[in-house]
Short mmCIF file of C-alpha atoms in Angstrom, two decimals:
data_model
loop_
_atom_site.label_atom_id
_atom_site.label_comp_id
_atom_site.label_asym_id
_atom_site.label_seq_id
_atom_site.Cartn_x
_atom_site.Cartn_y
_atom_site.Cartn_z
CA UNK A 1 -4.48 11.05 -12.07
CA UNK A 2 -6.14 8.86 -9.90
CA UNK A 3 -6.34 5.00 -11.67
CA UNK A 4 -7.91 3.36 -8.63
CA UNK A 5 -10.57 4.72 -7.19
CA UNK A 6 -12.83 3.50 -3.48
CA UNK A 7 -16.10 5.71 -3.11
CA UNK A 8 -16.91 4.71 -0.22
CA UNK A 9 -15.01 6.11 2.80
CA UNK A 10 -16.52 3.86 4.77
CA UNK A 11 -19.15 1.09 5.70
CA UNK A 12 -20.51 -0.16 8.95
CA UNK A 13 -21.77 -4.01 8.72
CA UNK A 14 -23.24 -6.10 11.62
CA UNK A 15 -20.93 -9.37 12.97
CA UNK A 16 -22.02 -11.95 10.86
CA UNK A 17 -23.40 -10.36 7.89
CA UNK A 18 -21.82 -9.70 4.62
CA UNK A 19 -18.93 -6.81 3.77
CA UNK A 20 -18.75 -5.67 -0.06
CA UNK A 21 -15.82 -3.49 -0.72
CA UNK A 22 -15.92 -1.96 -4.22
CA UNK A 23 -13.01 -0.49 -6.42
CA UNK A 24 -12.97 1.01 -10.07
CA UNK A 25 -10.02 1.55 -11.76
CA UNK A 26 -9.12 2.98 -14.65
CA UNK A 27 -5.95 1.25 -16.59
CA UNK A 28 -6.93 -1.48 -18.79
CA UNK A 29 -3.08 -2.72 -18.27
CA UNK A 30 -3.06 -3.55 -14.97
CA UNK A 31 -1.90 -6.94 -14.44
CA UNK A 32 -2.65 -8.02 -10.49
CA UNK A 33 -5.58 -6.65 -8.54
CA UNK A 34 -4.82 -6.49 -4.77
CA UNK A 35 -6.57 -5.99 -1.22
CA UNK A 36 -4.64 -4.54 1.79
CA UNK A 37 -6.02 -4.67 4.97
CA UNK A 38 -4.83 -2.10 7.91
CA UNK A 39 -4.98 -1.12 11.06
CA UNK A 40 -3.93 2.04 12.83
CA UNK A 41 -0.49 2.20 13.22
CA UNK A 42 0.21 -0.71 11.48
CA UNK A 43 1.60 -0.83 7.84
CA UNK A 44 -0.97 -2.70 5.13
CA UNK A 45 -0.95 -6.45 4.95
CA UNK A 46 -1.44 -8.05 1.95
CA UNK A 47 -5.23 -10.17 2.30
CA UNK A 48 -5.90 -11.53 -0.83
CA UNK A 49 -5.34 -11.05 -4.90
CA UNK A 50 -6.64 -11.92 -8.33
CA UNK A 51 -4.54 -11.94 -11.71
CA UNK A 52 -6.31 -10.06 -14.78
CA UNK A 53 -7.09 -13.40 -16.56
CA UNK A 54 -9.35 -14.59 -13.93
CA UNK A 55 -12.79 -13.48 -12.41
CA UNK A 56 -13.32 -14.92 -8.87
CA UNK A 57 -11.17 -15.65 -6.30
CA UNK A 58 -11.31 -17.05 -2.99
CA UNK A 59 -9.49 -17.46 0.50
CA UNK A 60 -11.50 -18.62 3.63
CA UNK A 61 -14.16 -15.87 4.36
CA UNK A 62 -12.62 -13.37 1.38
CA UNK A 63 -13.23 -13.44 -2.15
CA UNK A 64 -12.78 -11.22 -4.65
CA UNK A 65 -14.39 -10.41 -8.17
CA UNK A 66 -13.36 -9.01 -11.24
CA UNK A 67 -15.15 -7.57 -13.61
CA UNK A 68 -13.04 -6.53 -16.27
CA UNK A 69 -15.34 -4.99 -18.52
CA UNK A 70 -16.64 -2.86 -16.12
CA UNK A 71 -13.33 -2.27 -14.85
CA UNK A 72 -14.57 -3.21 -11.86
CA UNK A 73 -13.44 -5.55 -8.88
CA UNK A 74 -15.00 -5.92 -5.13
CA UNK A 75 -14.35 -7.64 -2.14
CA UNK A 76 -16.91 -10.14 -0.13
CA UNK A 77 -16.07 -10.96 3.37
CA UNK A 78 -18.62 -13.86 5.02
CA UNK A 79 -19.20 -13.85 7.06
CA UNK A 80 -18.01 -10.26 9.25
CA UNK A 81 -16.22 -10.84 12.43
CA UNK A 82 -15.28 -7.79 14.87
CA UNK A 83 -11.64 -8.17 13.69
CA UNK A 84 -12.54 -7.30 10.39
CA UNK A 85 -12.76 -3.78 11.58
CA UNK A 86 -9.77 -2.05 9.71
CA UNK A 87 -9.40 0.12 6.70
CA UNK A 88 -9.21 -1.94 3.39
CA UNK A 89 -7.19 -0.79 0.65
CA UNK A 90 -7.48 -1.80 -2.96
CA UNK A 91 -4.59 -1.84 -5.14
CA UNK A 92 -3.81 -2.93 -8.84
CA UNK A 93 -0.44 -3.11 -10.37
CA UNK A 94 2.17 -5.52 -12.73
CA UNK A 95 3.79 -8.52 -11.98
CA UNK A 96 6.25 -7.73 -9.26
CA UNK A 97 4.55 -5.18 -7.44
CA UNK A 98 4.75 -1.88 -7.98
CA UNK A 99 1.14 -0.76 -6.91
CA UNK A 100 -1.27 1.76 -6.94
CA UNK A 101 -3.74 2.55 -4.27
CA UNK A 102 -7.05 3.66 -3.80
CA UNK A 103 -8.08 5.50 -1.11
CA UNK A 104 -9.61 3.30 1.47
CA UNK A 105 -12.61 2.20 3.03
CA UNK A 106 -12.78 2.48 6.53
CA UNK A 107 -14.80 -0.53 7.78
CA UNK A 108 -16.65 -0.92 11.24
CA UNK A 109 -18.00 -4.70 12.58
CA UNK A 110 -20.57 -4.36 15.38
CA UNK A 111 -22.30 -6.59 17.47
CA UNK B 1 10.69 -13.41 10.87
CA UNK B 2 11.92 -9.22 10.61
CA UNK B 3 10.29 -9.35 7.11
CA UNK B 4 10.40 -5.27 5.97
CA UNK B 5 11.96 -3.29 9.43
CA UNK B 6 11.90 0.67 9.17
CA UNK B 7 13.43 3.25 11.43
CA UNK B 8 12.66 5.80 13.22
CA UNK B 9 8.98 5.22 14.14
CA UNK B 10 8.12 8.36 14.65
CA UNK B 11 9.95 11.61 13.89
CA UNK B 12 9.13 15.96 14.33
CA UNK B 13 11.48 17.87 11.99
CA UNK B 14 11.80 21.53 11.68
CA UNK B 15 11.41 23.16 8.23
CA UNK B 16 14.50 23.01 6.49
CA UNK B 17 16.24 20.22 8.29
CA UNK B 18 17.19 17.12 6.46
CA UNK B 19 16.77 13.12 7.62
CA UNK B 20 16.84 9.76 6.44
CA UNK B 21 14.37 7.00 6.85
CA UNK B 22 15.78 3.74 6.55
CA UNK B 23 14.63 0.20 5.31
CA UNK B 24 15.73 -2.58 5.64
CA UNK B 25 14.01 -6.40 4.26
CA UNK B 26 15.63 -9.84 5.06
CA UNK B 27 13.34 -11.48 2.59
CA UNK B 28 15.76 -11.20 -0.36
CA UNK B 29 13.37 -9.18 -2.74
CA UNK B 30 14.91 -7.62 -5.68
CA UNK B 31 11.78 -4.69 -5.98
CA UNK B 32 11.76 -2.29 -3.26
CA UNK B 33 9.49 0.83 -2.66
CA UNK B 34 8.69 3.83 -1.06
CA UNK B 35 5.07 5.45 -0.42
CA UNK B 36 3.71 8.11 1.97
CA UNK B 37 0.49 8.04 3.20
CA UNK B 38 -1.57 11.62 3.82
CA UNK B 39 -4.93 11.32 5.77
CA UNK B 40 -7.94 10.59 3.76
CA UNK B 41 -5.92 9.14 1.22
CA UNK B 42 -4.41 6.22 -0.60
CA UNK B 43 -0.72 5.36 -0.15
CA UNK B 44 1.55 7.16 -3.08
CA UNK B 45 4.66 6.10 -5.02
CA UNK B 46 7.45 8.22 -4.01
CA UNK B 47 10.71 5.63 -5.27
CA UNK B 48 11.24 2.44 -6.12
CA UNK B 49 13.82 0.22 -7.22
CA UNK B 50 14.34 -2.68 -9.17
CA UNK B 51 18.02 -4.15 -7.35
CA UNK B 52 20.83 -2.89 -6.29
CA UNK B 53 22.16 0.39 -8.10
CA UNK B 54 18.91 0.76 -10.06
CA UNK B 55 16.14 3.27 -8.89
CA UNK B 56 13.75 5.42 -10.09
CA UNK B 57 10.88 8.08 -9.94
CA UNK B 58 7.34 7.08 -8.87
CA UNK B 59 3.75 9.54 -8.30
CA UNK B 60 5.08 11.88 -5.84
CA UNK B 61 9.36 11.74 -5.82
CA UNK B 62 9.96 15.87 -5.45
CA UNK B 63 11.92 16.59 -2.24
CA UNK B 64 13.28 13.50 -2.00
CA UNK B 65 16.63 11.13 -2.73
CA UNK B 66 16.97 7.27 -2.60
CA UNK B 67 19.78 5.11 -3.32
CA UNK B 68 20.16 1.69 -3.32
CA UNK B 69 23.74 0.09 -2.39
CA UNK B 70 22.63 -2.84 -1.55
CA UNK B 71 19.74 -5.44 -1.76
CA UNK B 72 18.33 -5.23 1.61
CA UNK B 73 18.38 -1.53 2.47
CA UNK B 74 16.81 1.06 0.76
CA UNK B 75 17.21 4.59 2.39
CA UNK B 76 15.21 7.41 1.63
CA UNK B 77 16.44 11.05 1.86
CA UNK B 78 14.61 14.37 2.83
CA UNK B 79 16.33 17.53 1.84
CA UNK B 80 14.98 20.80 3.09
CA UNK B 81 12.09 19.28 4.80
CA UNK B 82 8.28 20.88 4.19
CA UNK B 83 5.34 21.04 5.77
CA UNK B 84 3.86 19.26 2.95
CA UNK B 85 5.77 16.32 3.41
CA UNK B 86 4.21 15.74 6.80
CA UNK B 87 2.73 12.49 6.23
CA UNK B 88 3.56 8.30 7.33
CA UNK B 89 5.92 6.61 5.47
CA UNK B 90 5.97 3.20 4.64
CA UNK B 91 8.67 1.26 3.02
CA UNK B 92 7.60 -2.16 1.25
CA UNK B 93 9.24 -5.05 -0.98
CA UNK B 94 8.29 -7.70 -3.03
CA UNK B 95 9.42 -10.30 -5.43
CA UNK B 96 5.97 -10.61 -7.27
CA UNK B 97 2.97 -8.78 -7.51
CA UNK B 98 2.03 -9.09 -3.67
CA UNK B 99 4.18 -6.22 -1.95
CA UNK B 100 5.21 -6.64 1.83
CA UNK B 101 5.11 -3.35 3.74
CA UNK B 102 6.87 -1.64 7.38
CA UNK B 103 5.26 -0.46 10.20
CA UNK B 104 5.85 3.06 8.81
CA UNK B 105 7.26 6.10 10.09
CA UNK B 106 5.34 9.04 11.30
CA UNK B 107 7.01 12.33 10.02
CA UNK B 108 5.93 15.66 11.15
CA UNK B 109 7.34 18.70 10.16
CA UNK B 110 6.99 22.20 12.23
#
């Protein structure tokens, strides 16, 4: 039963340009909405979050958006760097952490 | 700053053998957990625990054991290991909803 959901495996974005991540989930309960950023061999490190009662927030380049009637959030990164490249996880979960994940979305910064 | 340290880094079992991954956090976090990691995938629950003497079941917790003695380490136990349970490891904490993670342990079983 898979509550969070990424359909794309993966996107490729030129340096400077705009990533959008997007993630659907399906539990109307969830209370925190997280991304995880990775990189190989490397366990995931937390990037940025938004509670259920709000709809936008930001840190630096990163934002993310939640739209909860569409049970839908995404995540804008402005603009793309080369160290960006990574695979981005988005997770949703309570108050104190216990998460789960979707599946990833490998993403690739080029010149 | 160690933050959430996990050992061994990399491990090949033979089917049937047993092992334990350990954790260990120095950040004081009361919520611990425990998710593996196949390719192509998201991370899944295995364990978690809420302090010391308390665990409990998450997504994916058959062929496994946990306890929880104390507030920084947080052991996980393979019994019998599987093929299926090839996969990475990684053991995280947290005190509120933003969950700090290991490095993860590679696990291979032949």
């Amino acid at each position: 039963d898979q509550q969070v959901k990424q359909n794309s495996p993966s996107l490729s974005v030129q340096e400077g340009r705009i990533s959008i991540l997007n993630c659907d989930y399906t539990n109307s309960m969830f209370d925190y909405f997280l991304w995880y950023k990775k990189y190989p061999a490397e366990g995931p490190t937390f990037l940025i979050s938004i509670s259920s009662i709000k709809d936008k927030n930001e840190d630096g380049r990163f934002t993310v958006f939640l739209n909860k009637s569409a049970k839908h959030l995404s995540l804008h990164i402005v603009p793309s760097q080369p160290g960006d490249s990574a695979v981005y996880f988005c997770a949703a979960g309570d108050s104190w952490g216990k998460l789960q994940f979707g599946a990833g979305t490998q993403v690739v910064v080029t010149p | 700053n160690a933050g959430v340290t996990q050992t061994p880094k990399f491990r090949i079992l033979k089917i049937g053998q047993s092992m334990t991954l350990q954790c260990a956090q120095d950040m004081n976090h009361n919520y611990m957990y425990w998710y593996r990691q196949d390719p192509g995938m998201g991370l899944k629950l295995i364990y978690y625990s809420v302090g010391a003497g308390i665990t409990d079941k998450g997504e994916v917790p058959n062929g496994y054991n946990v306890s929880r003695s104390t507030t920084e380490d947080f052991p996980l136990r393979l019994e019998l290991a599987a093929p299926s349970q090839t996969s990475v490891y990684f053991c995280a904490s947290s005190q509120g909803p933003e969950a700090f993670f290991g490095q993860g342990t590679r696990l291979t079983v032949v």
